[in-house]
CSV table of C-alpha atoms in Angstrom, one decimal:
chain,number,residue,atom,x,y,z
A,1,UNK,CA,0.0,0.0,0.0
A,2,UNK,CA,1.4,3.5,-0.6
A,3,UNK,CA,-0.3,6.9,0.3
A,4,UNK,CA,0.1,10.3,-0.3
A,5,UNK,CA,1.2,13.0,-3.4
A,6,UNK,CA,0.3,11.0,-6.8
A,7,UNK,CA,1.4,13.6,-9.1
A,8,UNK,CA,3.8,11.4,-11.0
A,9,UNK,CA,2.1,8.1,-10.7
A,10,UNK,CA,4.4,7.1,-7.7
A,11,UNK,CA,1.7,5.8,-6.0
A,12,UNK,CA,1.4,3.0,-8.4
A,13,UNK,CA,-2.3,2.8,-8.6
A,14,UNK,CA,-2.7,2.9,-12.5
A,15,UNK,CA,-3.9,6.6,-11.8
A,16,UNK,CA,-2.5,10.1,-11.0
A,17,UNK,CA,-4.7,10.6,-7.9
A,18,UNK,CA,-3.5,11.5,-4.8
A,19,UNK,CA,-4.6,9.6,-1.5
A,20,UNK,CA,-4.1,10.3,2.3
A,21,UNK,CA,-5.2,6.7,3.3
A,22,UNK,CA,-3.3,3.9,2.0
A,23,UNK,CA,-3.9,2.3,-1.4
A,24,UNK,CA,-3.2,-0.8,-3.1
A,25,UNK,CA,-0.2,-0.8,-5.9
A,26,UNK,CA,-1.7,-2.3,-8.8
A,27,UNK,CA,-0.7,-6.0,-9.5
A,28,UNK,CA,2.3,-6.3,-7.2
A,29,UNK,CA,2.6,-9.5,-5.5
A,30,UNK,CA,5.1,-11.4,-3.2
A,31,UNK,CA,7.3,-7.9,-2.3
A,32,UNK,CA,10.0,-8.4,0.5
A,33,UNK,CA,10.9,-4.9,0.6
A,34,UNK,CA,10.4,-1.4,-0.8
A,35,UNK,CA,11.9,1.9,-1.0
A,36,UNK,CA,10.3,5.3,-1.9
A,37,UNK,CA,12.7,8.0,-3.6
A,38,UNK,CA,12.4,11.3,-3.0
A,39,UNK,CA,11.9,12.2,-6.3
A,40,UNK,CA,8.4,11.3,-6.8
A,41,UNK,CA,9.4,7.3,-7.6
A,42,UNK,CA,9.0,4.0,-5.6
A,43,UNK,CA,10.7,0.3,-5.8
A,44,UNK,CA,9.6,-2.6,-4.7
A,45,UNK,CA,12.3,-6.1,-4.6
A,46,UNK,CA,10.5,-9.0,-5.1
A,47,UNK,CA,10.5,-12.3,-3.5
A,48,UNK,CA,12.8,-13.6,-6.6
A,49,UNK,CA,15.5,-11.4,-6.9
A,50,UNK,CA,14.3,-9.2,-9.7
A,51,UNK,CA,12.2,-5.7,-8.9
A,52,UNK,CA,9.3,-3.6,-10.2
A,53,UNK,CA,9.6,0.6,-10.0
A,54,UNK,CA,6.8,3.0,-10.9
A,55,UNK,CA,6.9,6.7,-10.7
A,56,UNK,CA,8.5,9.3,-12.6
A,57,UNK,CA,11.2,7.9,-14.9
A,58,UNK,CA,12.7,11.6,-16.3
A,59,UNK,CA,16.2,10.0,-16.0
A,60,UNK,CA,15.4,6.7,-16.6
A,61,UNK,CA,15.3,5.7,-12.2
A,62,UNK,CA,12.3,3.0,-12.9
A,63,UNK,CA,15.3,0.8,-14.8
A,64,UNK,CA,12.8,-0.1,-17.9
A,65,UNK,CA,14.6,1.1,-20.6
A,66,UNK,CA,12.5,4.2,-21.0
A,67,UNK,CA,13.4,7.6,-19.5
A,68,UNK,CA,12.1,11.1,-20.8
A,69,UNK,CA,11.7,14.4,-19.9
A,70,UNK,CA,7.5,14.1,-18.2
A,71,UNK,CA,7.4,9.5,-18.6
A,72,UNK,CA,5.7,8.2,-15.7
A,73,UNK,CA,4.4,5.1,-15.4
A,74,UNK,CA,1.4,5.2,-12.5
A,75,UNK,CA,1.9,1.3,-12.5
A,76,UNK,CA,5.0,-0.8,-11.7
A,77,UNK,CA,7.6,-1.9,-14.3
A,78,UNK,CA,10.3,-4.4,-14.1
A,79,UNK,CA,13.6,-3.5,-13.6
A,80,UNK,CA,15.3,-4.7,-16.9
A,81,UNK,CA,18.0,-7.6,-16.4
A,82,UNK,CA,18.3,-7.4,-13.0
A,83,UNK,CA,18.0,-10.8,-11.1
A,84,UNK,CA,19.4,-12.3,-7.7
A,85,UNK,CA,18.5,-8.8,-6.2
A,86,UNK,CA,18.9,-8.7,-2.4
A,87,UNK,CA,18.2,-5.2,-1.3
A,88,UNK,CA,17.3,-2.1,-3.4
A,89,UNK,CA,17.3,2.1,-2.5
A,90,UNK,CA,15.0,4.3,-4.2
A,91,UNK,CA,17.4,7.9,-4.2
A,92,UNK,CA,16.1,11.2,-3.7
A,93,UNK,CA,17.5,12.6,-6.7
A,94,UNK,CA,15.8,10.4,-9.7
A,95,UNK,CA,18.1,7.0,-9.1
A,96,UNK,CA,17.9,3.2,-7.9
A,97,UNK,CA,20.5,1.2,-6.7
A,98,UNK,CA,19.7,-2.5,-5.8
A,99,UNK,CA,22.5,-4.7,-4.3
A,100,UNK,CA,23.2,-8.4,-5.2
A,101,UNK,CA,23.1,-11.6,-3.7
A,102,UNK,CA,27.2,-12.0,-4.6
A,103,UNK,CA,27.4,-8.2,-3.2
A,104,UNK,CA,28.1,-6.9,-6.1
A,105,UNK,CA,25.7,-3.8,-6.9
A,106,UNK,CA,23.9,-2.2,-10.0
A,107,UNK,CA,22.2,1.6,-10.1
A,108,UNK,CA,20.3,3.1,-13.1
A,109,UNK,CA,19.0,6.5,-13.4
A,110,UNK,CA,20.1,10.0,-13.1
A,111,UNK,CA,24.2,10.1,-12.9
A,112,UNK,CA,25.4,13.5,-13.6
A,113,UNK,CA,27.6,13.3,-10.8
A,114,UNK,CA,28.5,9.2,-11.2
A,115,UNK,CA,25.9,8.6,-8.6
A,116,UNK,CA,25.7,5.2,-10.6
A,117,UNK,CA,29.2,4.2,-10.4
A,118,UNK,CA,30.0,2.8,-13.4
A,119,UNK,CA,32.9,5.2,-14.5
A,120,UNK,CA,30.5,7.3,-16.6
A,121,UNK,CA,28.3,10.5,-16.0
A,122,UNK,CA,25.6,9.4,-18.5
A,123,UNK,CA,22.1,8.8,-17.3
A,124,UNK,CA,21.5,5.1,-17.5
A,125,UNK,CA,17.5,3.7,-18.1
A,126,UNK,CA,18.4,-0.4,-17.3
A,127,UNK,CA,20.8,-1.3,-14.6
A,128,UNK,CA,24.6,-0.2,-14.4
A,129,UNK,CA,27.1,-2.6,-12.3
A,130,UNK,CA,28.8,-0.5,-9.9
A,131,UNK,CA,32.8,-0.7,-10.9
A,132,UNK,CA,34.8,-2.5,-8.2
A,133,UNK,CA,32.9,-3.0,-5.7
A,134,UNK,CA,32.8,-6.6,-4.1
A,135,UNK,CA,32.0,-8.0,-0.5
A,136,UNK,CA,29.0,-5.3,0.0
A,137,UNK,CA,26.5,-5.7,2.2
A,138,UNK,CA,24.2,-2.4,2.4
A,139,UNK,CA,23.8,-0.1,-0.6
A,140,UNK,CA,21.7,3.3,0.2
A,141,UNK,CA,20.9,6.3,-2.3
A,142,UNK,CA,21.3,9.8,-1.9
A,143,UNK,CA,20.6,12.8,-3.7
A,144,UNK,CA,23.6,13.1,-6.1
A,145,UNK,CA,25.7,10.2,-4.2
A,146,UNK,CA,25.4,6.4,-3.3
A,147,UNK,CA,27.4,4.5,-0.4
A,148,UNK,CA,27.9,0.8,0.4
A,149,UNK,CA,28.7,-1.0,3.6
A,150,UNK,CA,31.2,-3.6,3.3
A,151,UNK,CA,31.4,-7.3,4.9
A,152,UNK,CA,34.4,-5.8,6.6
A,153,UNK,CA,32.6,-2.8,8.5
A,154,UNK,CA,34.1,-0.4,6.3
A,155,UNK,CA,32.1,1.9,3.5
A,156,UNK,CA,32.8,3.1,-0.6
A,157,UNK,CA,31.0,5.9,-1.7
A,158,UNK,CA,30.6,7.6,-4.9
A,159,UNK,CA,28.7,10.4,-7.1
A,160,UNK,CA,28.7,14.0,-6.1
A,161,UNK,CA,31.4,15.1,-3.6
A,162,UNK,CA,30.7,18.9,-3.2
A,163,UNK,CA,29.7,19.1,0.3
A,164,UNK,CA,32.0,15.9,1.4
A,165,UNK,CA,29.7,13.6,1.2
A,166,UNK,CA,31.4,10.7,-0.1
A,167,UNK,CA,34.0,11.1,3.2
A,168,UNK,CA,37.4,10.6,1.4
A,169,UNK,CA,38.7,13.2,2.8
A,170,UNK,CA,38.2,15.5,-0.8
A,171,UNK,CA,35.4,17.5,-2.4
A,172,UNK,CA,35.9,16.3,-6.0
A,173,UNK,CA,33.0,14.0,-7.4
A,174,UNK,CA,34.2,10.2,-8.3
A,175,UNK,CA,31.7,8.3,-10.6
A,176,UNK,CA,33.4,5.2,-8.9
A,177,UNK,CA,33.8,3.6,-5.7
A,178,UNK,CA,35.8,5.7,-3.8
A,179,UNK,CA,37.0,4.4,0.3
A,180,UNK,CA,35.6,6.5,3.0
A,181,UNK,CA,38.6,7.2,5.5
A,182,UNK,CA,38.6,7.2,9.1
A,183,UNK,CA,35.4,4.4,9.5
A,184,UNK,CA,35.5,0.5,10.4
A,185,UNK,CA,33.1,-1.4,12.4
A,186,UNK,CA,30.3,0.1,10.9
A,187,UNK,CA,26.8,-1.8,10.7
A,188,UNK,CA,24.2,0.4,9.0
A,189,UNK,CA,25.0,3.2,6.2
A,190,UNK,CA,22.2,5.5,5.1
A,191,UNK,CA,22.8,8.8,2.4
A,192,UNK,CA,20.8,11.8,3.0
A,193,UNK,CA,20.9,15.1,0.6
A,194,UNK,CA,24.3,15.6,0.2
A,195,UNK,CA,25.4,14.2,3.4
A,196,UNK,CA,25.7,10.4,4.4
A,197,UNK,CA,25.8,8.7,8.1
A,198,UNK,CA,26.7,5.3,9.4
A,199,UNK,CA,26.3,3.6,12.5
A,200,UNK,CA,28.8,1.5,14.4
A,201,UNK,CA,28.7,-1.6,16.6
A,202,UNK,CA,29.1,-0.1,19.2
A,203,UNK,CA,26.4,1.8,19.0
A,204,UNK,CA,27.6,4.8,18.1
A,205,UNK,CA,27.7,7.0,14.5
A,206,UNK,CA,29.3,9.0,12.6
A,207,UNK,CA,28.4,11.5,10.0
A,208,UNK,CA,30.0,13.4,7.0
A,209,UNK,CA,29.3,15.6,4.1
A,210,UNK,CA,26.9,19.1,4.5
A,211,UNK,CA,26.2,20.4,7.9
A,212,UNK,CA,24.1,23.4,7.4
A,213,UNK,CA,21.8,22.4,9.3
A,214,UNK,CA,23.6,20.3,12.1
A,215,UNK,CA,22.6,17.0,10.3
A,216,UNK,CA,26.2,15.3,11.0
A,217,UNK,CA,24.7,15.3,15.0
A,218,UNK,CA,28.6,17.0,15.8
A,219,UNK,CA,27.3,20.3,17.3
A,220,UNK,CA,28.4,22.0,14.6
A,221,UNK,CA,27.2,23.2,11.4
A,222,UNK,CA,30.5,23.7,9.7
A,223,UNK,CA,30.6,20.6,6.5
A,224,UNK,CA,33.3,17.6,7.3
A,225,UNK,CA,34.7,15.6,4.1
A,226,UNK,CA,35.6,13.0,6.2
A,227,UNK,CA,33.6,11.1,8.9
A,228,UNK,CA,32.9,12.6,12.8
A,229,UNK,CA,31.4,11.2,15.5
A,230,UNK,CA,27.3,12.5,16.5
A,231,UNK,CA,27.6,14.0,20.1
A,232,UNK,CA,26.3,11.8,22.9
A,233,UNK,CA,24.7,9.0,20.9
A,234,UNK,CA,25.1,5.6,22.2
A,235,UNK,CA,22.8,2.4,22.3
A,236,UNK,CA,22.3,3.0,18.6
A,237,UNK,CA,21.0,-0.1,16.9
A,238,UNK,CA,19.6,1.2,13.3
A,239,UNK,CA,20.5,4.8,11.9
A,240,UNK,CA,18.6,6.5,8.8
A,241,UNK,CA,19.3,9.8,6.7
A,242,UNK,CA,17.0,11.5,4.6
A,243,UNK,CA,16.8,15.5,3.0
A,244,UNK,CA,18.4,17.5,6.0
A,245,UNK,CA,18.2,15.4,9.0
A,246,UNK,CA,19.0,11.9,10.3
A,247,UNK,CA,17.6,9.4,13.1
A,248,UNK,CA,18.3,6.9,14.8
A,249,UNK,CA,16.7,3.9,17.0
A,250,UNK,CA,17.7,2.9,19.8
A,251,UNK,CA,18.3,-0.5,21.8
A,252,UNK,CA,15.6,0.3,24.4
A,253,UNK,CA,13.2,1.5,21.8
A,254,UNK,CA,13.3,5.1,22.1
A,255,UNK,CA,14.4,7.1,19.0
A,256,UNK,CA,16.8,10.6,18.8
A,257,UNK,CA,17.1,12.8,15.5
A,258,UNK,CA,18.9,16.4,14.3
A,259,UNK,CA,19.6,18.4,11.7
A,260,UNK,CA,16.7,20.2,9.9
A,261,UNK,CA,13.7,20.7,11.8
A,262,UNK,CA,11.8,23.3,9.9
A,263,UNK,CA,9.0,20.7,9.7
A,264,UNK,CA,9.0,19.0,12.4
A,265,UNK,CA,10.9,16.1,11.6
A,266,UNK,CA,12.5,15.3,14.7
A,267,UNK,CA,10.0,15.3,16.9
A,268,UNK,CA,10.8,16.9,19.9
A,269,UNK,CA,7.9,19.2,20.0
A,270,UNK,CA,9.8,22.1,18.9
A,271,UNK,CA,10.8,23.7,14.7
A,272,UNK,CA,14.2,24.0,15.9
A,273,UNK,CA,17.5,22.3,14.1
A,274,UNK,CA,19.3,20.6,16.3
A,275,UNK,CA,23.2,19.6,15.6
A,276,UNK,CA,23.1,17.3,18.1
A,277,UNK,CA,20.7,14.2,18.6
A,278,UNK,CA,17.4,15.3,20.6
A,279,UNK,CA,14.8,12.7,21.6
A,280,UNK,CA,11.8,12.2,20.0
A,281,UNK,CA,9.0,12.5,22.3
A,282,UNK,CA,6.5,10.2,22.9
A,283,UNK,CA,7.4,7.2,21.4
């Protein structure tokens, strides 16, 4: 079931209507996970390795083989020639990336920064495979820039760079894998807009990339190209990033956020950023 803006189809209700209760995605069966883009597109990975996207597809981020400026398709697609698919991450800035049972990776859809990874800065309408990257566990989206955990607990990122958001220590774009320095041990990786954070087993994180609004959780909002550690957070056992802020569970079931809070959107009553985690109240 998805709910809300329908503009573009993402939905996936075989209309452009938009809903505030949840509706039924037309003809999708035996889903094991989904992702929805922020750029008006949603993914679903199927129960046999291969995946279905509806949406908008202006850069080609439903993998069908199409891609125009204005093509939609307001019911889900396959994802041309991609099988064996484990995980898959719906970007915010019109791309997929889904990662591979051998954890090997392939992204399609908007690359003018190499978001994609496959050497090239060409928009790509059927699945890429990421150049060099092996042993991946996690793969996770952004706007202009993907990351993926490693089986070893480190992370490669690649794609736009501007802000630091790939952490190697550099501002220059890389449309391949590039290693992000000063992180090991980590267990979750999530890519916000132009930022990316990852949690460690220890329960910690760490953050890098744009800090504008205090979304690297560092009490701060100065931008760090290479990883630092979110002030006072500890017991962390799942992190997320999306737009300008970042969350994170906890072990007893509590949740904190920062960054952006213009909205709302960490829940701690208040429209104030926060650059270091606050707790979300109430739940």
């Amino acid at each position: 079931r998805c709910w809300g803006d329908n503009t573009y189809g993402q939905l996936g209700t075989g209309n452009t209507t938009s809903s505030t209760t949840p509706v039924a995605v037309s003809g999708l069966s035996n889903v094991v996970a989904i992702s929805a883009g922020g750029y008006r597109h949603t993914c679903a990975l199927l129960a046999d390795g291969t995946a279905r996207c509806w949406g908008d597809n202006t850069y080609g981020e439903l993998g069908n083989g199409a891609g125009c400026w204005g093509c939609i398709s307001n019911v889900p697609v396959v994802v041309s020639g991609l099988n064996n698919a484990k995980s898959i991450s719906a970007g915010n800035g019109g791309l997929t990336c889904a990662l591979l049972a051998d954890g090997t990776a392939k992204c399609w859809g908007g690359n003018t920064y190499g978001a994609l990874g496959n050497g090239k800065n060409s928009d790509a309408y059927t699945p890429v495979t990421v150049s060099s990257l092996t042993n991946a566990t996690q793969i996770s989206a952004g706007w202009d820039h993907t990351c993926a955990l490693l089986a070893t607990g480190k992370a490669k990122c690649w794609g736009g760079n501007g802000f630091g958001q790939l952490g190697n220590a550099s501002q220059e774009d890389h449309n391949k894998p590039v290693n992000v320095v000063s992180l090991s041990n980590a267990t979750n990786i999530s890519a916000g807009f132009h930022f990316t954070c990852a949690l460690l087993a220890n329960g910690t994180a760490k953050c890098w990339g744009n800090n504008a609004s205090g979304q690297l959780g560092n009490a701060a909002t100065t931008n760090s190209s290479s990883p630092v550690a979110v002030t006072g957070l500890a017991k962390a056992t799942m992190i997320t990033s999306h737009g300008d802020h970042t969350c994170a569970l906890l072990a007893n079931s509590t949740a904190k956020c920062w960054g952006n809070n213009t909205s709302g959107e960490l829940g701690n009553a208040t429209t104030t950023n926060a650059s270091t985690p606050v707790s979300v109240v109430g739940l």
